[in-house]
Short mmCIF file of C-alpha atoms and ligand atoms in Angstrom, two decimals:
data_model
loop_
_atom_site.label_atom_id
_atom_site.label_comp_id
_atom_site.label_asym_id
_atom_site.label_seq_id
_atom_site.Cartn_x
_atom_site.Cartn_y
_atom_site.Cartn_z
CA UNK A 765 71.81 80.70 104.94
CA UNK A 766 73.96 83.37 103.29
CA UNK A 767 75.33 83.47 99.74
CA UNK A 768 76.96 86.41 99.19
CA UNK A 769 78.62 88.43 96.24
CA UNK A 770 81.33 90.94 96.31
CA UNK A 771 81.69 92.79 93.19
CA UNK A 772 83.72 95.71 92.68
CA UNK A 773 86.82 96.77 90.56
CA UNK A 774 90.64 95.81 91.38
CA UNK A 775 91.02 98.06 94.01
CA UNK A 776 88.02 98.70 95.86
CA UNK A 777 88.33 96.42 98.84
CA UNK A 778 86.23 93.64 98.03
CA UNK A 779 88.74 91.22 99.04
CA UNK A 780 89.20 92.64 102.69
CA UNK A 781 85.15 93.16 103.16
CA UNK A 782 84.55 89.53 102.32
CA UNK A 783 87.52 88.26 104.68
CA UNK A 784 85.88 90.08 107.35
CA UNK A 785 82.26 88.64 107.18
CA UNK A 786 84.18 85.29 106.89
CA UNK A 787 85.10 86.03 110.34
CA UNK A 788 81.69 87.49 111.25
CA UNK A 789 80.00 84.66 110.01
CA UNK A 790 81.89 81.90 109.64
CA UNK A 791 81.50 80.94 106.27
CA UNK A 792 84.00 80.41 103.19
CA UNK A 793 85.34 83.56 101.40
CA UNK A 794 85.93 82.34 97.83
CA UNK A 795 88.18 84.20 96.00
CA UNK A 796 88.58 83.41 92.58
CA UNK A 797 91.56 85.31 92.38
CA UNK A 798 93.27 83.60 95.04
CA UNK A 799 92.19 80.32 93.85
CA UNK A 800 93.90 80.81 90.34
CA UNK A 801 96.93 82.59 92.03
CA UNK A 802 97.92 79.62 94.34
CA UNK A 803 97.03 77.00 90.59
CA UNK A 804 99.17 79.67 88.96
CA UNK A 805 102.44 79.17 91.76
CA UNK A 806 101.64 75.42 92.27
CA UNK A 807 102.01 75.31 88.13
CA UNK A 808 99.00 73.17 87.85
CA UNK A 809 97.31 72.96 84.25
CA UNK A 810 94.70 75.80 85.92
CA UNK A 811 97.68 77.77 86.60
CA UNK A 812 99.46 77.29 83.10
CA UNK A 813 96.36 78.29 80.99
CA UNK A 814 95.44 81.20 83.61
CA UNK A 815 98.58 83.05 83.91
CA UNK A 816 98.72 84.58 80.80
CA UNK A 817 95.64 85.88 80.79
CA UNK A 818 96.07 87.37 84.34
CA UNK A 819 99.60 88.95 84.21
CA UNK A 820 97.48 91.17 80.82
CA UNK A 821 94.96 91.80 82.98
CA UNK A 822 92.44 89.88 80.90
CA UNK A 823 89.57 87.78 82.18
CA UNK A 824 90.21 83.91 81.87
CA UNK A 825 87.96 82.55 79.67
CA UNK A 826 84.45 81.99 81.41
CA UNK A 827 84.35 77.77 81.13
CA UNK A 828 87.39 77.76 82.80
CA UNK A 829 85.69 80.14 86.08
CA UNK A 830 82.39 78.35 85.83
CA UNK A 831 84.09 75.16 86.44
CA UNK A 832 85.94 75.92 89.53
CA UNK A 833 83.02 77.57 91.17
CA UNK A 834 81.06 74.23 89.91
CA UNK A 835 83.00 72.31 92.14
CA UNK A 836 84.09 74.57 94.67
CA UNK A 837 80.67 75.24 95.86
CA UNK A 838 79.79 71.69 96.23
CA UNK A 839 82.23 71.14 98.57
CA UNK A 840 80.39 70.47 102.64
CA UNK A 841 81.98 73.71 103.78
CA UNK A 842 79.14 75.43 101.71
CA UNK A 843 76.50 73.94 102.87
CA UNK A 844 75.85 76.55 105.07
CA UNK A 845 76.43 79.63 102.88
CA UNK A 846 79.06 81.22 101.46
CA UNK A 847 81.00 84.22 100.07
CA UNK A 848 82.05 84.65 96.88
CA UNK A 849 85.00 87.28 95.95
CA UNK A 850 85.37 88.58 92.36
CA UNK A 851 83.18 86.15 91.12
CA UNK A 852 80.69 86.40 89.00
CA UNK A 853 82.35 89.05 86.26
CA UNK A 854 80.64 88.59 83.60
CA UNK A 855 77.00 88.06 82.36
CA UNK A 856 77.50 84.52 81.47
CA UNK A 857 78.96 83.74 84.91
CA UNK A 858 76.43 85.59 86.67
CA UNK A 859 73.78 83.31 84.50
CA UNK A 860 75.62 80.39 85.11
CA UNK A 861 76.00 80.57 89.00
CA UNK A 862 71.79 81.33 89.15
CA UNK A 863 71.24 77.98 87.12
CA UNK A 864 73.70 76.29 89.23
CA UNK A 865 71.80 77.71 92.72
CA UNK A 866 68.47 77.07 91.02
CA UNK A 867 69.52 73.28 90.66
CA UNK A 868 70.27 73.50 94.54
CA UNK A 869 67.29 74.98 95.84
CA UNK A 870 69.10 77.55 96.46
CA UNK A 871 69.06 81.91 95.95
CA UNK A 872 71.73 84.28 96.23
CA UNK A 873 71.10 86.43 98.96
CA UNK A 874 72.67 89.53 98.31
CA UNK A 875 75.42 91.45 95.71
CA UNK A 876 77.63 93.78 97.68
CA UNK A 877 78.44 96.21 95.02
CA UNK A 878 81.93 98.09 96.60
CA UNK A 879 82.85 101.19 94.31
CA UNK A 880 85.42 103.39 94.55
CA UNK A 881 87.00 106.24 91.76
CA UNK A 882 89.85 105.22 89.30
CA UNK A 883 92.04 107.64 91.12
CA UNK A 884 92.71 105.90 94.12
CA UNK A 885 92.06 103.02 92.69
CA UNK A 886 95.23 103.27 91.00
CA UNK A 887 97.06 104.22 93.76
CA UNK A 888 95.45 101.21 96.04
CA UNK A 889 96.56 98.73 93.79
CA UNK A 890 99.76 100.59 92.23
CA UNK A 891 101.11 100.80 96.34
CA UNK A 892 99.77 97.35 97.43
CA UNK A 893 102.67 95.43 99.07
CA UNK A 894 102.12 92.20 100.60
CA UNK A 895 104.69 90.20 103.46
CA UNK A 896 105.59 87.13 101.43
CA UNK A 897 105.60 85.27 104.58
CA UNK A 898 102.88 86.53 106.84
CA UNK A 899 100.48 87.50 104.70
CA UNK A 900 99.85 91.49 106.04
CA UNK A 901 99.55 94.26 103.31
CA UNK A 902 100.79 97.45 103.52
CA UNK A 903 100.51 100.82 101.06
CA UNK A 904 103.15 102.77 99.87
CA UNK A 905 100.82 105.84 99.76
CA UNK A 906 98.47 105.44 102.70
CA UNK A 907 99.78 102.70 104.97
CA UNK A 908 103.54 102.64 104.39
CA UNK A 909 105.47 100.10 106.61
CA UNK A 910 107.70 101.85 108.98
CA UNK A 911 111.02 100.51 107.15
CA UNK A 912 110.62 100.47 102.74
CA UNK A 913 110.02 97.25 101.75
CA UNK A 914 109.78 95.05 105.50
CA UNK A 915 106.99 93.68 106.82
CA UNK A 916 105.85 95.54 110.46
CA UNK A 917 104.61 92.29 112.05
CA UNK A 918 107.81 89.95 111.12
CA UNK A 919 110.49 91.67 109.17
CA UNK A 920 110.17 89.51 105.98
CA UNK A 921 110.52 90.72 102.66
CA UNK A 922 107.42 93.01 101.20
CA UNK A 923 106.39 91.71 97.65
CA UNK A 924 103.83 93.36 94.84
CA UNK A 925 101.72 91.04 92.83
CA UNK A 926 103.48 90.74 89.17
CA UNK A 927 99.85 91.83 87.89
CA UNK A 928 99.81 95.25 89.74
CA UNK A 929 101.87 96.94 87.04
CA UNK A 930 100.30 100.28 85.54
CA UNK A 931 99.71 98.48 82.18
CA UNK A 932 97.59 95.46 83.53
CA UNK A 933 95.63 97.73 86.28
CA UNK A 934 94.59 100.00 83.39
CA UNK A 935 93.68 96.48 81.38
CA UNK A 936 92.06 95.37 84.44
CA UNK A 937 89.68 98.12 84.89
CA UNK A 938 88.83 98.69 81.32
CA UNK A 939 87.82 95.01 81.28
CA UNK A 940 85.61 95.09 84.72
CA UNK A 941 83.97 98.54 83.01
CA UNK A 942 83.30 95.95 79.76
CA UNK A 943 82.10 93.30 81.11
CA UNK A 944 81.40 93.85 84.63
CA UNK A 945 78.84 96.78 84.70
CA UNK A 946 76.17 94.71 82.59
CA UNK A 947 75.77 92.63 85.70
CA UNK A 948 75.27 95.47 87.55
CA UNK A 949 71.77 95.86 85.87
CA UNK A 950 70.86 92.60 86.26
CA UNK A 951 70.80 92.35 89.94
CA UNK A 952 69.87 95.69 90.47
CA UNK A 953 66.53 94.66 89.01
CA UNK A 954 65.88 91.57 90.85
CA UNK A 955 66.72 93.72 94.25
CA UNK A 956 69.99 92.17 95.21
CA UNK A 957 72.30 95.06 94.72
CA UNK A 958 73.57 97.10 97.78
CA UNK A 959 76.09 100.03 96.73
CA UNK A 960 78.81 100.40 99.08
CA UNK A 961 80.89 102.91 99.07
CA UNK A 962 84.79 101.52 98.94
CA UNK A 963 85.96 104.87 99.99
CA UNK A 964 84.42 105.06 103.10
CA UNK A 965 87.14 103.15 106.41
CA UNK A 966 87.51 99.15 106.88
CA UNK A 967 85.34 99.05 110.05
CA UNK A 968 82.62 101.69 108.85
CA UNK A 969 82.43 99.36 105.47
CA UNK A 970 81.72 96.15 107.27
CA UNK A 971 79.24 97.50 109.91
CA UNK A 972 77.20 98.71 106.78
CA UNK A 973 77.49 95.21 105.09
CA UNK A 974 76.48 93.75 108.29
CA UNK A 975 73.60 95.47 108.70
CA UNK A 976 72.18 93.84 105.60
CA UNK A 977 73.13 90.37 106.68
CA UNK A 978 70.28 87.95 108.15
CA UNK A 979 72.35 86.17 111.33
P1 AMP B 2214 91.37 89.53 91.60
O1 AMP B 2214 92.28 89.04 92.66
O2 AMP B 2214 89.91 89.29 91.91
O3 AMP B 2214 91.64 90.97 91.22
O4 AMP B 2214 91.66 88.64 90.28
C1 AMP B 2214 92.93 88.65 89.66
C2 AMP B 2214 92.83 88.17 88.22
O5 AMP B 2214 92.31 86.83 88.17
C3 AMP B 2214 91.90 88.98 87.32
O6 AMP B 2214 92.53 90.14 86.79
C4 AMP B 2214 91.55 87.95 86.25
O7 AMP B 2214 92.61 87.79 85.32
C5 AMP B 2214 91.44 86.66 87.05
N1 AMP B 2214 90.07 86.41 87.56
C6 AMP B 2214 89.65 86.35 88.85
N2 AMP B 2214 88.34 86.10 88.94
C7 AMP B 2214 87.89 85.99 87.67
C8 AMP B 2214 86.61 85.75 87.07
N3 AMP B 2214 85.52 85.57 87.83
N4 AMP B 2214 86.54 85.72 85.72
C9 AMP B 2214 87.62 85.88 84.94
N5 AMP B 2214 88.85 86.13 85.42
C10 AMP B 2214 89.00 86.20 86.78
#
C-alpha cells in the first residue's frame, strides 16, 4: 500500500507527477487544490469561505484542510493507498494527517519533495493556460498552442486560473517558503523525503519517482 505526498511550490509540477503515478498505480490523486477549486465554482459554503483566501494567495485556514482530507481519505477508494497533491502545507497539517494514519494503522510511505527556482517558477505559472473544455494545458513561454489562446486538441477557448496573477504567485510562494519549508525538516528526519528535481522533463521526473515506489 502506497500513501504518497507531493510537496513542492506553485509551479513545480507536483500536480502533473502525481496524475501520472495515478495512472501508474491506480490509486486516487488528491488534490487539495482541485478539491477547493471545483467547492469554489459549485459556490458551496467550502467554496464561499475558500475563495478569498485563494484568489490572495493565502493558505485557507488549516481546520478547514484537515477536515476535507478527514473525510476524503476515508472514502473505499483509499483503501488501497493514495496520493495526496499539495497537501500537507503546513506543520499542523502534516501533524494532523500522521495522527489521523496512526489511528488507521497506517504510515505514509514516502514525501516527494519536487523543487524548482523562482525564476521559472514564475514563468510556469505566469504562462499556464488551461482548455476550459478539455482539460489540456499549454505555456505561453515553453509550450505555446499553435494558435494564441485555442486549445490544440479541440479548438475551445484557453483560460488562466484567476489566482495566477503576478501579485498572488508572489503571495503564494512567500507563503509555501513560511510555512511550507518547516515540514521539510520534519520528514527529512524520519527518512521520508526524496528531492526531486522539478526542472528536470515530465517522463525523466516520473521514472525517478517510480523507482522509489514499492509495486
Ligand atoms: P494548488 O492548486 O495546490 O496550488 O492550490 C491552490 C490554492 O488552494 C492555494 O494557493 C491555497 O490558497 C489553497 N490550498 C490548497 N491546498 C491547501 C492546503 N493544504 N492548505 C491551505 N491552503 C491550500
Amino acid at each position: 500500500m502506497n500513501i504518497l505526498l507531493f510537496i513542492g511550490p506553485p509551479g513545480s509540477g507536483k500536480g502533473t507527477q502525481a496524475d501520472l503515478i495515478h495512472e501508474e498505480l491506480g490509486i486516487p490523486h488528491i488534490s487539495t487544490g482541485d478539491i477547493l477549486r471545483e467547492a469554489v465554482k459549485a459556490q458551496t459554503d467550502l467554496g464561499k469561505k475558500a475563495r478569498k483566501y485563494m484568489q490572495a494567495g493565502d493558505l485557507v485556514p488549516d481546520d478547514i484542510m484537515i477536515g476535507i482530507i478527514q473525510d476524503r481519505i476515508l472514502q473505499p477508494d483509499c483503501n488501497d493507498g493514495y496520493i495526496l497533491d499539495g497537501f500537507p502545507r503546513t506543520t499542523n497539517q502534516g501533524k494532523a494527517l500522521e495522527k489521523m494514519l496512526k489511528e488507521n494503522q497506517q504510515e505514509i510511505t514516502r514525501v516527494f519533495y519536487i523543487d524548482v527556482e523562482d525564476d521559472i517558477l514564475m514563468k510556469r505559472i505566469l504562462g499556464r493556460e488551461t482548455c476550459h473544455k478539455c482539460g489540456a494545458v499549454f505555456n505561453k513561454y515553453f509550450n505555446p498552442p499553435q494558435k494564441a489562446g485555442i486549445c490544440d486538441n479541440c479548438q475551445s477557448e484557453l483560460v488562466t486560473r484567476s489566482d495566477d496573477n503576478e501579485q498572488s504567485v508572489r503571495n503564494r510562494l512567500k507563503k509555501y517558503k513560511e510555512n511550507t519549508y518547516p515540514l521539510f525538516k520534519h520528514f527529512k528526519e524520519k527518512e521520508l523525503l526524496v528531492n526531486i528535481d522539478g526542472s528536470q522533463p515530465i517522463k525523466e521526473i516520473k521514472t525517478r519517482i517510480l523507482s522509489f515506489l514499492e509495486r
